[in-house]
XYZ file of C-alpha atoms in Angstrom:
402
model
C 109.187 77.176 89.019
C 112.198 75.418 87.546
C 115.644 76.625 87.911
C 115.819 78.648 84.366
C 119.156 79.467 82.762
C 118.529 82.396 80.097
C 121.332 82.502 77.709
C 122.965 84.759 74.811
C 121.552 88.081 75.359
C 122.963 91.480 75.660
C 122.682 92.349 79.047
C 122.237 95.598 80.221
C 122.028 95.061 84.107
C 120.584 98.750 85.084
C 123.713 99.797 87.565
C 126.074 100.155 84.763
C 124.459 101.298 81.095
C 126.005 99.084 79.002
C 125.370 96.241 77.195
C 127.307 92.745 78.057
C 127.288 90.877 74.726
C 126.477 87.069 75.184
C 125.283 87.009 78.693
C 123.393 84.705 80.698
C 121.485 85.063 84.011
C 120.277 81.925 85.997
C 117.034 82.570 87.930
C 116.174 80.276 90.914
C 112.717 78.655 91.943
C 112.116 81.322 94.098
C 112.062 84.081 91.558
C 115.691 85.617 92.447
C 118.869 86.001 90.062
C 121.076 83.640 91.480
C 124.007 84.482 88.962
C 125.300 86.077 86.494
C 128.151 85.768 83.763
C 128.965 86.048 79.904
C 129.694 83.161 77.348
C 133.533 83.134 78.534
C 132.116 82.024 82.167
C 130.923 78.330 82.940
C 127.634 78.490 82.831
C 125.708 76.537 85.979
C 123.218 73.430 85.734
C 119.380 74.275 84.993
C 116.419 72.791 85.107
C 115.250 74.767 81.963
C 117.138 77.036 79.236
C 115.818 80.051 77.542
C 118.031 80.959 74.476
C 117.688 85.009 73.882
C 120.341 85.219 71.398
C 120.597 88.885 69.749
C 117.972 90.069 72.210
C 118.439 92.890 74.695
C 117.636 92.439 78.408
C 117.186 95.292 81.170
C 115.586 95.630 83.849
C 111.597 96.041 84.262
C 110.442 99.475 84.143
C 109.448 101.226 87.686
C 106.818 103.783 87.667
C 106.741 105.766 90.582
C 103.472 107.741 89.745
C 100.476 105.937 88.521
C 96.457 106.463 89.184
C 94.945 102.788 88.388
C 91.689 104.079 89.298
C 91.986 106.520 86.311
C 90.671 106.070 82.829
C 92.694 107.891 80.268
C 89.592 108.504 77.692
C 87.345 109.417 80.646
C 88.150 112.502 82.551
C 85.479 111.665 85.205
C 87.376 111.844 88.748
C 84.524 111.460 91.282
C 81.438 109.242 92.508
C 83.085 106.298 91.542
C 82.319 103.033 94.297
C 84.707 101.062 95.911
C 83.996 98.626 93.549
C 84.421 100.406 90.413
C 87.947 101.779 91.866
C 88.809 98.316 92.327
C 87.820 96.982 88.908
C 89.501 99.269 87.120
C 92.426 99.268 89.243
C 92.918 95.475 88.341
C 92.059 96.050 84.566
C 94.932 98.915 84.678
C 97.576 96.779 86.220
C 97.246 94.031 83.828
C 97.557 96.990 81.509
C 100.565 98.143 83.234
C 102.608 94.473 82.910
C 101.661 94.375 79.284
C 103.851 97.399 78.317
C 106.775 96.437 80.734
C 105.709 98.319 84.098
C 106.819 95.458 86.963
C 106.997 97.819 90.118
C 104.821 101.206 89.991
C 104.075 103.615 93.043
C 100.262 104.302 93.726
C 99.981 108.115 94.352
C 96.552 108.366 95.425
C 93.532 105.696 95.598
C 90.457 106.133 96.680
C 89.118 104.183 99.716
C 92.699 103.437 99.957
C 91.998 100.509 97.527
C 95.800 100.449 96.595
C 96.434 99.282 99.887
C 93.727 96.242 100.132
C 95.134 95.212 96.324
C 99.015 95.222 97.958
C 97.612 93.880 101.040
C 96.458 90.555 98.671
C 99.679 90.865 96.554
C 101.604 89.762 99.830
C 100.004 86.991 100.294
C 100.635 85.508 97.132
C 97.349 87.087 95.103
C 97.662 89.286 91.867
C 100.963 88.045 91.178
C 100.924 88.511 87.276
C 100.644 92.493 87.580
C 103.226 94.797 89.100
C 104.305 94.819 92.537
C 102.314 97.799 93.968
C 103.800 100.363 96.323
C 100.761 101.773 98.027
C 99.841 105.539 99.092
C 96.270 105.062 100.315
C 93.854 108.431 100.125
C 96.185 111.578 99.855
C 96.273 114.390 102.359
C 94.656 117.637 101.079
C 92.648 120.733 102.079
C 89.294 121.222 101.849
C 88.595 122.702 98.186
C 92.264 122.086 97.623
C 93.749 119.591 95.064
C 92.153 115.948 95.890
C 89.121 117.253 97.272
C 87.054 115.053 95.143
C 83.987 113.076 96.472
C 83.795 109.618 96.072
C 81.288 106.905 96.472
C 77.933 106.557 94.814
C 76.185 109.079 97.084
C 79.052 110.842 97.662
C 79.899 109.253 101.231
C 83.572 109.203 100.489
C 86.197 111.802 98.970
C 88.954 110.766 97.687
C 91.537 112.731 100.001
C 91.939 113.551 103.721
C 90.705 116.875 104.295
C 93.459 117.951 106.844
C 93.440 121.527 108.414
C 95.770 121.184 111.426
C 98.915 118.967 112.102
C 96.798 117.246 114.176
C 94.204 115.820 111.726
C 97.299 115.227 109.326
C 98.867 113.087 112.080
C 95.920 111.244 112.435
C 95.230 110.855 108.403
C 98.803 109.442 108.462
C 98.646 106.993 111.183
C 94.867 105.746 109.217
C 97.263 105.187 106.160
C 99.842 103.259 107.877
C 97.021 101.335 109.556
C 96.080 99.625 106.081
C 99.597 99.313 104.992
C 100.585 102.203 102.930
C 104.039 102.573 102.123
C 104.050 106.109 100.936
C 102.127 109.253 101.904
C 100.844 111.327 99.197
C 100.766 115.164 100.317
C 98.894 117.910 97.948
C 101.048 121.003 98.494
C 99.970 122.491 95.420
C 96.607 123.135 93.447
C 96.645 120.938 89.831
C 95.284 120.747 86.489
C 92.775 117.989 87.036
C 91.097 120.069 90.037
C 88.291 122.944 89.244
C 88.587 125.720 92.642
C 92.429 125.727 92.649
C 95.233 127.212 90.320
C 98.777 125.637 90.046
C 100.370 128.263 91.947
C 98.400 128.378 95.213
C 99.766 126.936 97.747
C 97.471 124.248 100.057
C 99.220 122.274 103.048
C 101.340 124.328 104.975
C 104.869 123.634 106.147
C 103.606 122.814 109.673
C 101.165 119.861 108.617
C 103.842 118.438 105.974
C 106.434 118.479 108.344
C 104.048 116.415 110.693
C 103.052 113.922 108.069
C 106.789 113.266 107.255
C 108.167 112.893 111.149
C 104.977 110.527 111.408
C 105.799 108.829 108.196
C 109.560 108.329 108.772
C 109.076 107.311 112.322
C 107.191 104.250 110.366
C 109.432 103.670 107.313
C 106.842 105.179 105.163
C 107.949 107.554 102.349
C 107.070 111.051 101.539
C 105.793 112.630 98.113
C 104.152 115.751 97.731
C 102.446 116.729 94.625
C 103.698 120.210 94.121
C 103.680 122.592 90.679
C 104.010 126.171 91.780
C 107.296 127.399 92.952
C 106.366 128.381 96.564
C 104.528 125.333 97.017
C 107.570 123.574 95.819
C 110.077 125.053 98.270
C 107.730 124.531 101.219
C 107.066 120.698 100.792
C 111.041 120.172 100.301
C 111.738 122.687 103.528
C 109.058 120.334 105.135
C 111.381 117.437 104.007
C 109.576 114.916 101.439
C 111.133 112.267 100.164
C 110.159 113.678 96.700
C 108.429 116.332 94.698
C 105.844 114.979 91.791
C 105.795 117.438 88.818
C 107.574 120.554 90.143
C 106.530 122.536 87.217
C 107.288 126.045 88.581
C 110.458 124.888 90.593
C 113.194 127.361 91.219
C 117.254 127.021 90.534
C 117.489 127.550 94.013
C 115.220 124.586 95.402
C 117.247 122.455 92.711
C 120.477 123.125 94.365
C 118.530 122.472 97.807
C 117.307 119.135 96.294
C 120.492 118.108 95.173
C 121.715 119.296 98.212
C 119.421 117.049 100.161
C 119.390 114.393 98.367
C 115.414 114.740 97.516
C 113.800 113.544 94.384
C 112.031 114.653 91.857
C 109.379 112.813 89.786
C 108.595 114.853 86.646
C 105.882 113.072 85.066
C 106.289 115.088 81.652
C 103.823 112.534 79.642
C 100.212 114.303 81.235
C 101.152 117.917 79.706
C 102.378 116.614 76.988
C 99.547 114.307 75.995
C 97.046 117.329 77.099
C 98.662 119.543 74.839
C 98.439 116.743 71.891
C 95.248 115.634 72.462
C 92.791 117.318 74.815
C 91.446 120.615 73.156
C 87.345 120.250 73.140
C 87.667 117.138 74.683
C 87.839 117.664 78.500
C 86.631 120.595 80.633
C 88.857 123.992 79.255
C 90.188 124.605 82.861
C 92.436 121.673 82.164
C 93.367 123.022 78.763
C 94.062 126.547 80.191
C 96.169 125.565 83.407
C 98.105 123.120 81.405
C 99.147 125.958 78.578
C 99.829 128.242 81.501
C 103.113 126.630 82.684
C 103.917 123.807 80.242
C 106.672 125.312 78.075
C 108.302 126.402 81.319
C 107.911 123.013 83.025
C 109.971 121.192 80.280
C 112.703 123.814 80.517
C 112.508 123.714 84.199
C 112.969 120.286 84.240
C 115.951 119.838 82.210
C 117.386 122.323 84.049
C 117.105 120.079 86.854
C 118.575 116.947 85.540
C 121.635 119.170 84.308
C 122.219 120.079 87.996
C 122.393 116.328 88.900
C 118.856 116.469 90.876
C 118.155 112.776 91.105
C 115.442 111.852 88.906
C 112.912 108.821 89.271
C 110.278 108.247 86.652
C 106.463 108.547 87.086
C 104.056 109.392 84.180
C 100.889 110.318 86.249
C 98.893 107.929 84.231
C 95.309 107.888 84.876
C 94.925 111.441 83.415
C 93.572 112.678 80.404
C 95.193 110.541 77.103
C 97.965 109.284 79.459
C 97.127 105.407 79.711
C 99.805 102.966 81.648
C 100.583 101.651 78.561
C 101.861 105.084 77.160
C 104.481 104.635 80.127
C 107.384 103.793 77.677
C 106.725 107.309 75.999
C 108.073 109.268 79.329
C 111.363 108.004 78.101
C 111.652 109.163 74.911
C 110.213 112.819 76.455
C 112.768 112.765 78.998
C 115.600 112.365 75.862
C 113.991 115.065 74.226
C 114.521 117.695 76.675
C 117.886 116.631 76.944
C 118.244 113.816 80.267
C 121.319 111.583 79.479
C 120.445 108.241 78.650
C 122.121 106.738 81.600
C 119.823 109.002 83.835
C 117.014 107.926 82.279
C 117.893 104.305 82.724
C 118.285 104.882 86.048
C 115.105 106.952 86.384
C 113.221 103.588 85.915
C 115.485 101.163 87.438
C 117.804 102.058 90.413
C 117.122 105.367 91.335
C 113.432 104.785 91.217
C 114.123 101.746 93.486
C 116.077 103.629 95.790
C 113.705 106.263 96.069
C 110.752 103.807 96.971
C 113.477 101.592 99.641
C 113.030 98.712 97.380
C 116.272 98.497 95.640
C 117.148 95.536 97.955
C 114.714 93.297 95.646
C 114.605 95.649 92.397
C 115.771 98.057 90.106
C 118.721 96.264 88.935
C 119.668 92.815 87.525
C 122.401 91.095 90.064
C 122.032 88.211 92.201
C 119.955 88.406 95.052
C 117.185 90.494 93.443
C 114.270 89.747 91.667
C 114.577 88.883 88.033
C 112.243 91.483 86.725
C 113.341 92.141 83.147
C 112.627 93.031 79.733
C 113.463 91.084 76.346
C 113.683 93.577 73.406
C 114.413 93.068 69.768
C 116.127 96.582 69.771
C 118.895 98.092 72.021
C 117.364 100.989 74.531
C 120.461 102.151 75.087
C 121.152 103.400 71.459
C 117.411 104.626 71.356
C 115.186 104.408 74.375
C 112.248 104.404 72.065
C 113.094 100.501 71.931
C 111.065 100.145 75.259
C 108.227 100.994 73.511
C 108.169 97.511 71.466
C 104.328 96.204 71.806
C 105.358 92.375 71.649
C 108.386 92.783 73.855
C 108.382 89.721 76.823
C 107.831 90.756 80.232
C 109.106 88.708 83.175
C 108.121 89.208 86.874
C 109.774 87.409 89.544
C 111.316 84.703 86.508
C 108.158 84.194 85.170
C 107.182 85.487 82.029
C 103.756 87.396 82.478
C 103.462 89.025 78.798
C-alpha cells in the first residue's frame, strides 16, 4: 500500500479526549502511523494524500465481548455444525467492520472456530474484518451456562464441561494449543441458559484459580461471565482479568476491582434490547430472567463507573435483538447511565486495548500503532451517538474497508 497522508481532520487520538483541529496523520506502507501533527507543523512527503477537512477522526472501536456465531434475530443456540458456525462468524465479522469495530474479542465460539479464523488472519487472510482476539470454547459446568449441544447430531458441546481443577487445567491447555488468547469462564448462570438462574454460582473458586494460573503462565487473559453477586465475588477472588456483565455486583466488590486493577465489561445492550423487543418473540424464561435484574444492573454499572472501576466496552452481540452493527448504541447507553465521555471513549479504545493486552498496536492513534480509525461527519465528543453514522468511513491498518 502507498504511504498516505491524511489532512485537515479534527483528530481525537484516544488518549486525550479532545479534538485537535487541522491535524494530519502519515500512515506508512505497513499500515502503521509514522507521524502526526497539525497544520502548523511541516507536513511530510507521501505517495498519496486524503483530504479530511471538516471531518472527525477517532480510533476504531474495540468490542471486548461478542459472539459472531450468533444471530440477533434467531434465538437458536444449539445444534450448529462447525461449517455453519464458521459461515455465520465470517458473515458477522464483515457486519462488525461496517459499524466501526476494528478489533473484537470473541467470548465463546463453538468448535473453537474463532481460534481457527484468527490463525487464518495471522497468515494474511480475512484482512478486511476486525482483528480477532479468540477465546475458543468456554469453561462451564454440567447443566450450567455454556452447556449447549452443538453439531448436527449433538456430538459436541459449546463449552468444556469441567468438574474439577484438573479438568479445568486440561481444558485451558487445549484452548491454548488452538491459539486462544483469552479464557472464558462461566462463574454464574445466565439469561440464555434454560436450567439455571443468573444468581446461581457455577464454577468453583478453586477451578477458576487454576484457569487463571494456567492462562497467565501462557500470556493469556481470563474473563468471567458473572451476573449474580456471589459468583462475581468468586471470580474476582480467583483473579480473573475482567468481569463480563457484573449485573448484581456489590459495592464492596466494585472497590475490590479498583484496588486490584480488574476490568468490568458491562454489556448493557442485551438487557436493553430484550426489554425493548423481546416480549413474545423469545422463550419466556429469557424475558423473566432479564426482568429480574434489569433495573439493578444499570444502577450497579453507573455506581461502578463513579467509583473508578476500569470499564471496557463490550456488547454481547449475537444475543437476541443485539446485532454487531448495534455496537455504537452501547456508547449511548453508557452515556445515559452517567458514564463520562472520557470513560466511554477510553472504554472502546485504550482501556479495551489494555484489557486485551494489545495496546502496543491498537487503541489509540499515535506513531508506531496501526492506523485503525473512523471518519465521522459529527463530533463524537460532543455527542457519542455520532459514532452511529451509517456511512462513516472505516480504516483498518490504513486501508479503507468500509
